[in-house]
GROMACS .gro file of C-alpha atoms in nm:
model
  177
    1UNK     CA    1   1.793  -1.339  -2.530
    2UNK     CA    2   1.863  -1.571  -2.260
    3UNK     CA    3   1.747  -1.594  -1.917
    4UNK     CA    4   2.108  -1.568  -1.800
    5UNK     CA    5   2.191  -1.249  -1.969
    6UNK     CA    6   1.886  -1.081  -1.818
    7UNK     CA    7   1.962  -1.189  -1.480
    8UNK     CA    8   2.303  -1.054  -1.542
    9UNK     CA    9   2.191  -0.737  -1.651
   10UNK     CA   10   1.855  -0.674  -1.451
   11UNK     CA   11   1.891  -0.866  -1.117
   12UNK     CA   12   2.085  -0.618  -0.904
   13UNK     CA   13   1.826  -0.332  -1.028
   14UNK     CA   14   1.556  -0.507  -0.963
   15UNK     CA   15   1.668  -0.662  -0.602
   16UNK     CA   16   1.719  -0.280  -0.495
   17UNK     CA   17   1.339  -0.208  -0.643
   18UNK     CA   18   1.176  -0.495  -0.418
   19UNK     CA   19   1.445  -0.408  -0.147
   20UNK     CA   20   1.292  -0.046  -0.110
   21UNK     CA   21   0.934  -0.168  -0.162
   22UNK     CA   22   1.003  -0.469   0.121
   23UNK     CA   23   1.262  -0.313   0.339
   24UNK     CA   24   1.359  -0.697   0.413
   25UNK     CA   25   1.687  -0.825   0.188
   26UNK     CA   26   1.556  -1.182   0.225
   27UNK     CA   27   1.189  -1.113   0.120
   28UNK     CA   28   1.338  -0.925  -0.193
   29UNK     CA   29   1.555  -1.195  -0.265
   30UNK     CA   30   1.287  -1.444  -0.236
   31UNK     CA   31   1.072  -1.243  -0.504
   32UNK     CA   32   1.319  -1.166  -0.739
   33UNK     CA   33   1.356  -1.552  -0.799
   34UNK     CA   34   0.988  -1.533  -0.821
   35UNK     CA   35   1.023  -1.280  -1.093
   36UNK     CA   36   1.317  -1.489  -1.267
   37UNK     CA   37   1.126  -1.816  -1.282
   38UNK     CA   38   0.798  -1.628  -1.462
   39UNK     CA   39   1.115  -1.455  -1.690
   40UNK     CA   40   1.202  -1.777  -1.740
   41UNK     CA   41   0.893  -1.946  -1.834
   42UNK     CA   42   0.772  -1.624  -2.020
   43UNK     CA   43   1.065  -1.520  -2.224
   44UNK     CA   44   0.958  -1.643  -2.554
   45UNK     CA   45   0.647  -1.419  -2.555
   46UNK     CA   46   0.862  -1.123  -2.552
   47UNK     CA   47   0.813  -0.985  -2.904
   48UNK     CA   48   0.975  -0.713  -2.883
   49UNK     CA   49   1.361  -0.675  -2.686
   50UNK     CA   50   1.329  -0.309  -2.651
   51UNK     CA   51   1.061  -0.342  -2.374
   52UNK     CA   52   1.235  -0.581  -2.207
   53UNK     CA   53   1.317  -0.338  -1.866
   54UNK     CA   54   0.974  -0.219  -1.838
   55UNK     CA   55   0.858  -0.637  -1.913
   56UNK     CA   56   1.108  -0.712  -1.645
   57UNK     CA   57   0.962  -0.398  -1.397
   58UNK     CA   58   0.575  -0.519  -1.482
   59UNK     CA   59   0.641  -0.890  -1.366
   60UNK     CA   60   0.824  -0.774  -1.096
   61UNK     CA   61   0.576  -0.531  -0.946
   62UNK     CA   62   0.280  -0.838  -1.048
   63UNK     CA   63   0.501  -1.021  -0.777
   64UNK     CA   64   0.521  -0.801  -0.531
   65UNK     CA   65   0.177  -0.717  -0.535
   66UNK     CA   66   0.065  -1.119  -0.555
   67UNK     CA   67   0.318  -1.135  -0.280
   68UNK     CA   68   0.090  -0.857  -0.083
   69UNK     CA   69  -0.238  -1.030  -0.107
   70UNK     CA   70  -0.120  -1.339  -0.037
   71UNK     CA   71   0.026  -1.166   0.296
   72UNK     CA   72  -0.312  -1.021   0.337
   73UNK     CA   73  -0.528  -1.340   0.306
   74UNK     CA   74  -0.308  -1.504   0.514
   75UNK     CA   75  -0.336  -1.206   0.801
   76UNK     CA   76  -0.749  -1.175   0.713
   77UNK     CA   77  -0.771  -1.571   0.793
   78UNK     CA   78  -0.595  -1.571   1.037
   79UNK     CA   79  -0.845  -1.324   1.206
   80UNK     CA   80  -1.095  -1.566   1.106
   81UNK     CA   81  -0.996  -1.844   1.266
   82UNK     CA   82  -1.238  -2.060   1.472
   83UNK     CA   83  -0.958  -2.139   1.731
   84UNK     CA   84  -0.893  -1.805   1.822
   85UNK     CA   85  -1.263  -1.589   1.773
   86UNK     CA   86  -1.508  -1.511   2.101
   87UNK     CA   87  -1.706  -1.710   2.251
   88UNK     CA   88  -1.983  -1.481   2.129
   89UNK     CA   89  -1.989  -1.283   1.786
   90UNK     CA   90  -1.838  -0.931   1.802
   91UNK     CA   91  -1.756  -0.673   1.565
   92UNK     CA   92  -1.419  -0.845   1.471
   93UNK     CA   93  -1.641  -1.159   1.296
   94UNK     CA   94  -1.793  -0.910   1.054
   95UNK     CA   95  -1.472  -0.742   0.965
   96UNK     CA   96  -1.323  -1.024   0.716
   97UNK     CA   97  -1.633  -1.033   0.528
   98UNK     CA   98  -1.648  -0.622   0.494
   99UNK     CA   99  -1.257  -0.614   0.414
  100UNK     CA  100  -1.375  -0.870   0.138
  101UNK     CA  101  -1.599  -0.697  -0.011
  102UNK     CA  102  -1.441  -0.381  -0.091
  103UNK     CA  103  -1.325  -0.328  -0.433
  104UNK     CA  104  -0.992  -0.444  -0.498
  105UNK     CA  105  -0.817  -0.081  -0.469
  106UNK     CA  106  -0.937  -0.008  -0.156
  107UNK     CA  107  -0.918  -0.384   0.003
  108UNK     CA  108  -0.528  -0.324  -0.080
  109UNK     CA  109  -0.487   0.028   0.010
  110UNK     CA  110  -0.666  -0.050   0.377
  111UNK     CA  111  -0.469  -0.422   0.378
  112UNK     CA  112  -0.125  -0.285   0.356
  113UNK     CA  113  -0.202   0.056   0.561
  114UNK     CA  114  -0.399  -0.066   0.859
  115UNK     CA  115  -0.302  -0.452   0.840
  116UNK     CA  116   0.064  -0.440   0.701
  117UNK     CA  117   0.098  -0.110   0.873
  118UNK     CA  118   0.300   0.059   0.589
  119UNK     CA  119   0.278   0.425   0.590
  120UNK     CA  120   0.051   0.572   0.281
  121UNK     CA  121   0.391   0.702   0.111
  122UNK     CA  122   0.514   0.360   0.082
  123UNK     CA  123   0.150   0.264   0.032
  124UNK     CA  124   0.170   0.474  -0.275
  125UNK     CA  125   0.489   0.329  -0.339
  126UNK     CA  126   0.354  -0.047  -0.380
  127UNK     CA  127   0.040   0.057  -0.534
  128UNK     CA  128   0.238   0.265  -0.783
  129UNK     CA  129  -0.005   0.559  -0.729
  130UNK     CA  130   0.056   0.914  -0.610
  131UNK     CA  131   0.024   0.983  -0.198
  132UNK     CA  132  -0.253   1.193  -0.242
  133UNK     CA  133  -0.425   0.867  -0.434
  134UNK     CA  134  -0.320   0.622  -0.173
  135UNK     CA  135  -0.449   0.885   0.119
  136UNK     CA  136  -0.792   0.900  -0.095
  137UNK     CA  137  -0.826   0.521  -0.142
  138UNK     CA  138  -0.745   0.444   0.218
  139UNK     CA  139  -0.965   0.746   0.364
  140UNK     CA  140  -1.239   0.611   0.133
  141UNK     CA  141  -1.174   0.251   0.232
  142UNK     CA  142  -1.211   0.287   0.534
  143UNK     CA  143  -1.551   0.456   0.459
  144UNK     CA  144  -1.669   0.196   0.304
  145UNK     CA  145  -1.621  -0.022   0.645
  146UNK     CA  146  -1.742   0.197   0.853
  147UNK     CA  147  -2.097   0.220   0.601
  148UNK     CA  148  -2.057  -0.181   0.605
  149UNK     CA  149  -2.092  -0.190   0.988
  150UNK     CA  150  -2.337   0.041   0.956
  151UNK     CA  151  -2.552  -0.188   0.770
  152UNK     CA  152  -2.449  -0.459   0.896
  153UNK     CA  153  -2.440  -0.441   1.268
  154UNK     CA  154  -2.688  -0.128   1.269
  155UNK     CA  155  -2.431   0.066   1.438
  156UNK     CA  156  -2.468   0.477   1.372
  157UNK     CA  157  -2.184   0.713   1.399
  158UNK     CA  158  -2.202   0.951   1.747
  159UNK     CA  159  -2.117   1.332   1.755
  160UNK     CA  160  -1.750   1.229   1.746
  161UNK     CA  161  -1.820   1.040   1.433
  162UNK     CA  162  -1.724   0.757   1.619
  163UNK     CA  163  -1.945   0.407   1.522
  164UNK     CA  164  -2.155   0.310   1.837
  165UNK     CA  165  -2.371   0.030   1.902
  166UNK     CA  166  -2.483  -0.303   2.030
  167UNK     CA  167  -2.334  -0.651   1.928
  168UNK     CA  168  -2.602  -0.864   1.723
  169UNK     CA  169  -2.629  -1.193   1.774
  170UNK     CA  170  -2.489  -1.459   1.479
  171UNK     CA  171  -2.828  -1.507   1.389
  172UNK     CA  172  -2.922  -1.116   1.335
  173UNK     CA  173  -2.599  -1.034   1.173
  174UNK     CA  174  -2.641  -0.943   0.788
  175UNK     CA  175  -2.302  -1.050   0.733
  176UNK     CA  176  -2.247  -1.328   0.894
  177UNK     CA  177  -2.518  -1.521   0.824
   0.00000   0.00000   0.00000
């Protein structure tokens, strides 16, 4: 099959999938070439025809989601950026190197949640997991933080189960350094 014929069957479907999961036309259009050019290049590895939709949904979600961290990285450095940090280390210096070390399904439920600021349904939606799963992974995410700053920083959570504490210094930080 050629790459022609798939885009002639495939590429309206698959423009309204990334249009729901982007809500931006232009984004969607921009990855669905994405998705065409790895067709393209990938098309002779197809063995078998009769998977081709769910080969065609599979790259196409890959993209998206590459598309997602890439958005992420680009949002987590730019919080890291010497131009624009404190004069003096805060909490906000430690936060790139907690978000990093997360495990990848919680990095990119808490990325596209409480960075992105996509509501968990359409969380669930990117992540191709149920609600309930994206509220877990986001919930426990964001545990995993606040335990980071915990260690970290030595902060301790108050009767609210709010984190409270003092600002190390660079030098003290067990993140940072």
């Amino acid at each position: 099959m050629e790459t022609e014929d798939v885009w002639n069957q495939y590429s309206d479907e698959l423009l309204g999938f990334l249009i729901t999961r982007t809500g931006d036309r232009d984004l969607a259009e921009d990855l669905l070439h994405e998705t065409f050019i790895k067709v393209h290049l990938k098309i002779e590895d197809l063995r078998d025809q009769t998977n081709l939709r769910s080969w065609l949904y599979r790259i196409c979600s890959n993209i998206l989601m590459d598309h997602y961290r890439r958005k992420s990285s680009e949002i987590l450095s730019e919080m890291n950026n010497p131009e624009e940090q404190y004069l003096s280390h805060s909490p906000v210096h430690c936060l790139l190197p907690l978000i990093e070390k997360l495990p990848e399904i919680y990095r990119a439920a808490l990325i596209l949640s409480e960075i992105k600021g996509l509501k968990q349904a359409k969380v669930a939606e990117v992540l191709k997991i149920s609600v309930s799963g994206a509220k877990s992974r986001i919930q426990r995410g964001k545990k995993m933080l606040q335990e980071g700053f915990m260690g970290c920083c030595n902060y301790t959570l108050n009767e609210k189960g709010v984190l409270v504490g003092e600002n190390r210094s660079e030098e003290e930080c067990k993140v940072c350094v």
